[in-house]
mmCIF file of C-alpha atoms in Angstrom:
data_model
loop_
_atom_site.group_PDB
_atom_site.id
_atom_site.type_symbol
_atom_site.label_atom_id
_atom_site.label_comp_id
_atom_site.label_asym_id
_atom_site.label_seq_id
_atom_site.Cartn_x
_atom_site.Cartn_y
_atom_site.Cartn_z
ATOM 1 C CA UNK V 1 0.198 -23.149 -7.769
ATOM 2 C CA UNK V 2 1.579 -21.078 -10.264
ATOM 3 C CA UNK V 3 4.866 -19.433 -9.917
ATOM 4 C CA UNK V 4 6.028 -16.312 -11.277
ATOM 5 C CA UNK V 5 9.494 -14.541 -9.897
ATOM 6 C CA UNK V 6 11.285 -11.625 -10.381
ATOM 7 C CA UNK V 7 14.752 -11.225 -10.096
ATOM 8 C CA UNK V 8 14.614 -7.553 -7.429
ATOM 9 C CA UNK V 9 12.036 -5.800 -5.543
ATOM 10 C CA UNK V 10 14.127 -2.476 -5.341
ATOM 11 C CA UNK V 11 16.862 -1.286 -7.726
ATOM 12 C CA UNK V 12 18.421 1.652 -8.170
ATOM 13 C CA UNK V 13 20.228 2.531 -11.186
ATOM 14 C CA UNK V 14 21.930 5.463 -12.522
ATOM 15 C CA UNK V 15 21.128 7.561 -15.681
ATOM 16 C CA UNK V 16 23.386 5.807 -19.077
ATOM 17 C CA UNK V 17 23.214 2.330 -17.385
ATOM 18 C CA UNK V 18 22.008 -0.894 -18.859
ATOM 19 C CA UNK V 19 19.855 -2.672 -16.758
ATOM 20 C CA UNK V 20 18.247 -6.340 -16.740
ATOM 21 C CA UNK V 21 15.154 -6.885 -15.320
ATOM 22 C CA UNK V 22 14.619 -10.978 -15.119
ATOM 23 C CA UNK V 23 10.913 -13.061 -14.738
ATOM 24 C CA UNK V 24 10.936 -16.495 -14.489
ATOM 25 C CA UNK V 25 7.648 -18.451 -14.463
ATOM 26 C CA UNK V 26 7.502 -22.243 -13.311
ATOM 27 C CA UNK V 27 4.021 -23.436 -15.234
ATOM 28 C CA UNK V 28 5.004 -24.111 -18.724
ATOM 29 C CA UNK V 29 3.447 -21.075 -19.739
ATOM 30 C CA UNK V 30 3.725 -19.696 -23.515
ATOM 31 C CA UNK V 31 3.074 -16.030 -23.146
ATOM 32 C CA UNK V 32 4.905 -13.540 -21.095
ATOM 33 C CA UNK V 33 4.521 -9.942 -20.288
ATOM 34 C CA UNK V 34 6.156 -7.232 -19.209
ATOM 35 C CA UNK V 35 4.124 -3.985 -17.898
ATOM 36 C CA UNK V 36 5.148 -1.013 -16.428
ATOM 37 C CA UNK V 37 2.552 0.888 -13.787
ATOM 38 C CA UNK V 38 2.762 4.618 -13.005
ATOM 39 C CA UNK V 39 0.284 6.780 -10.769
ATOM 40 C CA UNK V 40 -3.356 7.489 -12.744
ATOM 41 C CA UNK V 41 -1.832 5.510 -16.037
ATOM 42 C CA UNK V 42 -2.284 1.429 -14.721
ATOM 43 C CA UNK V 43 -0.789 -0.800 -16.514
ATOM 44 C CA UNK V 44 1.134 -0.486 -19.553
ATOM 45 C CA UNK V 45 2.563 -3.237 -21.948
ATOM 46 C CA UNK V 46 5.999 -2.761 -23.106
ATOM 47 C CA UNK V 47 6.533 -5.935 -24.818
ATOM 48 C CA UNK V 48 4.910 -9.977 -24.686
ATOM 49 C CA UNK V 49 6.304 -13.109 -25.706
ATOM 50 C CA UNK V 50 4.168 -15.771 -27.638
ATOM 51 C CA UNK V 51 7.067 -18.570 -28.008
ATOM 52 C CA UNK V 52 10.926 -18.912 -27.045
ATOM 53 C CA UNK V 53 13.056 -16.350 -29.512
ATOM 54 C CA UNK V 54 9.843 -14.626 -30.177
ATOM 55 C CA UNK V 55 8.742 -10.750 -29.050
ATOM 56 C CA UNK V 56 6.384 -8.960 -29.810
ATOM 57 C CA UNK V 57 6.384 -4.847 -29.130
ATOM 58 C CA UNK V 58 3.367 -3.738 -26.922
ATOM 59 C CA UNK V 59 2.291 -0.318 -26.420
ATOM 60 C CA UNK V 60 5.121 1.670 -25.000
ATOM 61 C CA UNK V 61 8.310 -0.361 -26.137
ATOM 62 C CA UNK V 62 10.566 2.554 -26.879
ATOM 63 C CA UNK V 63 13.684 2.103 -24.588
ATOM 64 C CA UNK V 64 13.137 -1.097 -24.179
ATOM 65 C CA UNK V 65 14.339 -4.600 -25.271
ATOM 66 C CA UNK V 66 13.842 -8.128 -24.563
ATOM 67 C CA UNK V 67 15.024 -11.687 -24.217
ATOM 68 C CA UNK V 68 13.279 -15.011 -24.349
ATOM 69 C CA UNK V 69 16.047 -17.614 -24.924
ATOM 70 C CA UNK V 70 14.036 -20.267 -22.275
ATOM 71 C CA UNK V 71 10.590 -20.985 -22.078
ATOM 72 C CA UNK V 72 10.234 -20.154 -18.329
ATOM 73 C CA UNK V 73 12.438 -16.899 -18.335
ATOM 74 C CA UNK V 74 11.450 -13.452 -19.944
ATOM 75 C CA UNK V 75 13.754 -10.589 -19.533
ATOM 76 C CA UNK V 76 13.189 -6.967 -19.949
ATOM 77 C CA UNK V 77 16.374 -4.774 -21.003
ATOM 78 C CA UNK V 78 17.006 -1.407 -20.881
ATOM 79 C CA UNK V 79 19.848 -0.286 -23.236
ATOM 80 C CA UNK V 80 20.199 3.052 -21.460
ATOM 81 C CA UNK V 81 18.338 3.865 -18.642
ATOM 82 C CA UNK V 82 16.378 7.281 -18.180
ATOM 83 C CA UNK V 83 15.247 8.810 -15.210
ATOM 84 C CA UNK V 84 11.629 8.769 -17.385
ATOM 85 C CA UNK V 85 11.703 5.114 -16.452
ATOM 86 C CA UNK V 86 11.537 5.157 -12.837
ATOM 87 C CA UNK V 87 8.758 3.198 -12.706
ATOM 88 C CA UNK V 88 7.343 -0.329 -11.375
ATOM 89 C CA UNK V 89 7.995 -3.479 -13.566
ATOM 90 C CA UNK V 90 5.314 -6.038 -13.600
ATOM 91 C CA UNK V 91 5.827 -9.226 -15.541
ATOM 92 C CA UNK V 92 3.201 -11.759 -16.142
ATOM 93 C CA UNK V 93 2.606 -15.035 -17.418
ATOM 94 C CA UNK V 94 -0.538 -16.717 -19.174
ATOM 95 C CA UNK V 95 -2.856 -18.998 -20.104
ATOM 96 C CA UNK V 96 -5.783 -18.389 -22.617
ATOM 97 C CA UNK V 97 -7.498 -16.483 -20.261
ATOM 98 C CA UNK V 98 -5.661 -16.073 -16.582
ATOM 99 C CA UNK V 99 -2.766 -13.741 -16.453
ATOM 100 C CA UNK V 100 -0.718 -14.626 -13.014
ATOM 101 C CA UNK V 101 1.931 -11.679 -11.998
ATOM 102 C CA UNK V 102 4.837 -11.408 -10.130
ATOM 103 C CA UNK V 103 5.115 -9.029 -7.283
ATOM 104 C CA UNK V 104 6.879 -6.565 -9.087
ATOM 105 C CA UNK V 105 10.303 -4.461 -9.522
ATOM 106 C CA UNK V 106 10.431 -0.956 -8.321
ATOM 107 C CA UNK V 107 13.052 0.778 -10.732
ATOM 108 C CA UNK V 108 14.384 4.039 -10.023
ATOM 109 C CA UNK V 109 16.653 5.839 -12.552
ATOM 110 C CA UNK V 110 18.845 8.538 -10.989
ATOM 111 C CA UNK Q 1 -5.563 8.110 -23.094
ATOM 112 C CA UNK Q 2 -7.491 5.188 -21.299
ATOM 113 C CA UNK Q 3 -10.126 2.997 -22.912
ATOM 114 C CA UNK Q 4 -10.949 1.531 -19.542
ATOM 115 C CA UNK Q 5 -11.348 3.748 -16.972
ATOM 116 C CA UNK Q 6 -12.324 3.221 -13.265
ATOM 117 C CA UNK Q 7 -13.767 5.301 -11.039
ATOM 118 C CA UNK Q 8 -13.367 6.674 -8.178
ATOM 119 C CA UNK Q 9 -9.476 6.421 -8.366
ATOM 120 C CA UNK Q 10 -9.536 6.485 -4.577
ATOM 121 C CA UNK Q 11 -11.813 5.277 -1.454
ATOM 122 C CA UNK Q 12 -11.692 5.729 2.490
ATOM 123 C CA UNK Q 13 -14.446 3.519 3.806
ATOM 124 C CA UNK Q 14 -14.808 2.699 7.565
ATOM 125 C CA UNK Q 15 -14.767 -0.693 8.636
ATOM 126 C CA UNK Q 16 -17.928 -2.652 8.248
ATOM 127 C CA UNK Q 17 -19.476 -0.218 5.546
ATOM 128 C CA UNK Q 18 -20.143 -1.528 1.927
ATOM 129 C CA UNK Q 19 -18.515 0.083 -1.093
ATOM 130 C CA UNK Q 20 -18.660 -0.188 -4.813
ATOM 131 C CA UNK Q 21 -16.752 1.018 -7.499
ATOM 132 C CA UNK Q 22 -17.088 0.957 -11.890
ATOM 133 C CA UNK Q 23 -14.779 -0.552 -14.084
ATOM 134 C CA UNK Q 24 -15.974 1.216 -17.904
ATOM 135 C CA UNK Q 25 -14.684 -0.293 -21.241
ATOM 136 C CA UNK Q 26 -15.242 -0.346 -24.901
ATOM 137 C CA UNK Q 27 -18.834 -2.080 -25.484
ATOM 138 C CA UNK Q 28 -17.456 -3.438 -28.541
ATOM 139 C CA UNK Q 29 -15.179 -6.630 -29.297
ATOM 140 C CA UNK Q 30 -16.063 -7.573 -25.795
ATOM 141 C CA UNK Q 31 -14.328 -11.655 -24.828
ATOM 142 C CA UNK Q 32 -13.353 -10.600 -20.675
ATOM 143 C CA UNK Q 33 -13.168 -8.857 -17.896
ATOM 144 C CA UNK Q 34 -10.560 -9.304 -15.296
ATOM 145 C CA UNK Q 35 -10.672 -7.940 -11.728
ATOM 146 C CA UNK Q 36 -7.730 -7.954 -9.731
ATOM 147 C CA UNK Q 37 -6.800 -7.332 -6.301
ATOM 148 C CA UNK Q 38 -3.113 -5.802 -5.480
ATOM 149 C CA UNK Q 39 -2.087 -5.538 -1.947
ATOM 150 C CA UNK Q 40 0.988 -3.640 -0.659
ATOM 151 C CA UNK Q 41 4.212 -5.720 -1.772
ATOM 152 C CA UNK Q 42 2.120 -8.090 -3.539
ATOM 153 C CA UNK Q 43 1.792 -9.455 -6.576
ATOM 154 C CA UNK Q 44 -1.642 -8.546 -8.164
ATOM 155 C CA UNK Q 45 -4.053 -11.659 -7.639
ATOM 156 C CA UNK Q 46 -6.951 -12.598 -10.046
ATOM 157 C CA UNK Q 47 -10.173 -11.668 -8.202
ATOM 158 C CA UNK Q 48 -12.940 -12.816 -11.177
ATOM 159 C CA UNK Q 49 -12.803 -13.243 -14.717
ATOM 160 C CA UNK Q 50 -16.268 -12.352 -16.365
ATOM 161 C CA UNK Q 51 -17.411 -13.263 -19.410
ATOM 162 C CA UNK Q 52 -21.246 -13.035 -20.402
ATOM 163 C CA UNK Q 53 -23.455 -10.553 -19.947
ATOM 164 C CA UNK Q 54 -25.450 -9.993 -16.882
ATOM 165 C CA UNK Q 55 -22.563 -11.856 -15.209
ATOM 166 C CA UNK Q 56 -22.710 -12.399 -11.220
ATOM 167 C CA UNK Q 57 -19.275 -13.473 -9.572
ATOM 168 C CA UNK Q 58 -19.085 -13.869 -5.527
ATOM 169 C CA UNK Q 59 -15.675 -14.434 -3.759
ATOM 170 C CA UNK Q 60 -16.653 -14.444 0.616
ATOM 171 C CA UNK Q 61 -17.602 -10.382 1.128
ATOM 172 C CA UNK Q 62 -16.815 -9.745 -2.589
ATOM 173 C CA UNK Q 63 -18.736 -9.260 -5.945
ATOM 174 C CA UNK Q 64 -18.809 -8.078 -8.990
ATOM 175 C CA UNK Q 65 -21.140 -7.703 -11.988
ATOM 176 C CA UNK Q 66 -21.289 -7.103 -15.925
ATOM 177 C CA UNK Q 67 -22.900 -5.293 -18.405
ATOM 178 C CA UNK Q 68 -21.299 -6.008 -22.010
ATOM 179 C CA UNK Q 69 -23.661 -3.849 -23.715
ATOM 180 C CA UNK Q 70 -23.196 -0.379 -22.048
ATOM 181 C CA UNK Q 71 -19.427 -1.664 -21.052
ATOM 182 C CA UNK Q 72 -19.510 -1.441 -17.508
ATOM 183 C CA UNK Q 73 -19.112 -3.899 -14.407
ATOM 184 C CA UNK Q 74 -19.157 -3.161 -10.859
ATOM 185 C CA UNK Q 75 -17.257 -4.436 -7.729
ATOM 186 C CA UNK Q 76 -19.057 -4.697 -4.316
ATOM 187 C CA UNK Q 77 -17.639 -5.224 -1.023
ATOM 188 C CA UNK Q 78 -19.777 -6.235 1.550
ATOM 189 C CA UNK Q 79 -18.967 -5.499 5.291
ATOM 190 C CA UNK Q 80 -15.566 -3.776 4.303
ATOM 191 C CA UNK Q 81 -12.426 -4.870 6.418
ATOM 192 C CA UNK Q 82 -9.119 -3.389 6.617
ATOM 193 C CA UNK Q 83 -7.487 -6.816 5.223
ATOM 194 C CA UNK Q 84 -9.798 -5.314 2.586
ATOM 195 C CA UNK Q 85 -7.322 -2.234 1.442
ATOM 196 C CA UNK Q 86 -6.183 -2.704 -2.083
ATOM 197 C CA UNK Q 87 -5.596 -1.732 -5.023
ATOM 198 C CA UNK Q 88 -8.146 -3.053 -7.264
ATOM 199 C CA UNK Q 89 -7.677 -3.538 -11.426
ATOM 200 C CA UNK Q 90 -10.157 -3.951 -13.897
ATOM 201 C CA UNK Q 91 -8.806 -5.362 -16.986
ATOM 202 C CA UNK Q 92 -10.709 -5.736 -20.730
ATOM 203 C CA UNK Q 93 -9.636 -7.945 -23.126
ATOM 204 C CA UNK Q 94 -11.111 -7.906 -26.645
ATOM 205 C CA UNK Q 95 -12.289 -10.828 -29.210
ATOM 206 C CA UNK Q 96 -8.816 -10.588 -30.700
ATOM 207 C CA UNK Q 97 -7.362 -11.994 -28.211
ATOM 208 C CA UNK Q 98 -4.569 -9.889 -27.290
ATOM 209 C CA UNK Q 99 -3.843 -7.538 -25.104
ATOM 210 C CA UNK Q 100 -5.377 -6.814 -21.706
ATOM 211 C CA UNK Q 101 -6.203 -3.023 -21.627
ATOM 212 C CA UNK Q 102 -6.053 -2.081 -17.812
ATOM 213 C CA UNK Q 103 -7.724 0.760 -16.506
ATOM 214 C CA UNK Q 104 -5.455 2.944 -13.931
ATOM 215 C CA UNK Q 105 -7.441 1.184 -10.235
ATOM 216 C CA UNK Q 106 -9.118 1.923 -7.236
ATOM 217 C CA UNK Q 107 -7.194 2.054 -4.136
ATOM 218 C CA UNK Q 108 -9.261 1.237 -1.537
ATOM 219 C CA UNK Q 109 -8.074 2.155 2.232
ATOM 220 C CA UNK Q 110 -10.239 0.517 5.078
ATOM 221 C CA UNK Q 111 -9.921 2.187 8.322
ATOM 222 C CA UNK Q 112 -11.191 0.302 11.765
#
């Protein structure tokens, strides 16, 4: 059964900060993804991971970093948090063709 | 601007009616479509993954079907019940392999 975690359901962060949003999967999976989902927009990637040290820039990554030092752990930075990314963070794992989620972190930027 | 697009974006359905809602994408490039379900502090589950053409998937109460060449698939539910209230995804992923493209979901409220 596969296994994907994220580090907070809730967090609330001020406006300046640097916040770390952490995944960890448990099934040996390659790729990782992190998506953000906002009302009448779904979801959104920010960035994906094919391989450990490797990142790849999805379709919103401005604002955004990431870390993939260990296979099972993916983590999504933001250097300076806005309030324009309040928002719920969704990260994923994968196979070649099933995506499994976590349950999600609800981020809100004051 | 959303290549895949679902509609309605919302649904109130009274217990033990059926429903159905469209999941469109690009016709072109087609390899999948993903439906999810994503309940209330859950994480979003896989519901079926289609991949041919005139595709029929069943899960209990739950269907869905596929039409590559006008890029559209459909999601029934049968007998709705309030366990039944959801978000659901539709999710297109093209021949080169990437990305999924989501569309933005149906939330679907069942009320006894």
């Amino acid at each position: 059964d596969v296994k994907v975690t994220q580090s907070s359901r809730y967090l609330v962060k001020r406006t300046g900060e640097k916040v770390f949003l952490e995944c960890v999967q448990d099934m040996d999976h390659e790729n990782m993804f992190w998506y953000r989902q906002d009302p009448g927009l779904g979801l959104r990637l920010i960035y994906f991971s094919y391989d450990v040290k490797m990142k790849e820039k999805g379709d919103i990554p401005e604002g955004y970093s990431v870390s993939r030092e260990k296979k099972e752990r993916f983590s999504l930075i933001l250097e300076s948090a806005s309030t324009n990314q309040t928002s719920m963070y969704l990260c994923a794992s994968r196979t070649s063709n099933e995506q499994y989620f976590g349950p999600g972190t609800r981020l809100t930027v004051t | 601007i959303l290549n895949v697009e679902q509609s309605p974006q919302s649904l109130h359905v009274q217990e033990g009616d059926s429903t159905n809602f469209t999941c469109s994408f690009p016709s072109s490039n087609f390899y999948a479509l993903h439906w999810y379900r994503w309940e209330t502090a859950k994480s979003p589950e896989a519901l079926f993954v289609m991949t041919l053409n005139g595709d029929e998937k069943k899960k209990g109460r739950i269907s869905a079907t596929l039409n590559t060449k006008e890029g559209y698939s459909y999601l029934y539910i049968k007998g709705s019940q309030p366990e039944d209230s959801a978000t659901y995804l539709c999710a297109f992923m093209d021949i080169s392999w990437g990305k999924f493209q989501f569309g933005a979901g149906t939330q679907v409220v069942v009320t006894p």
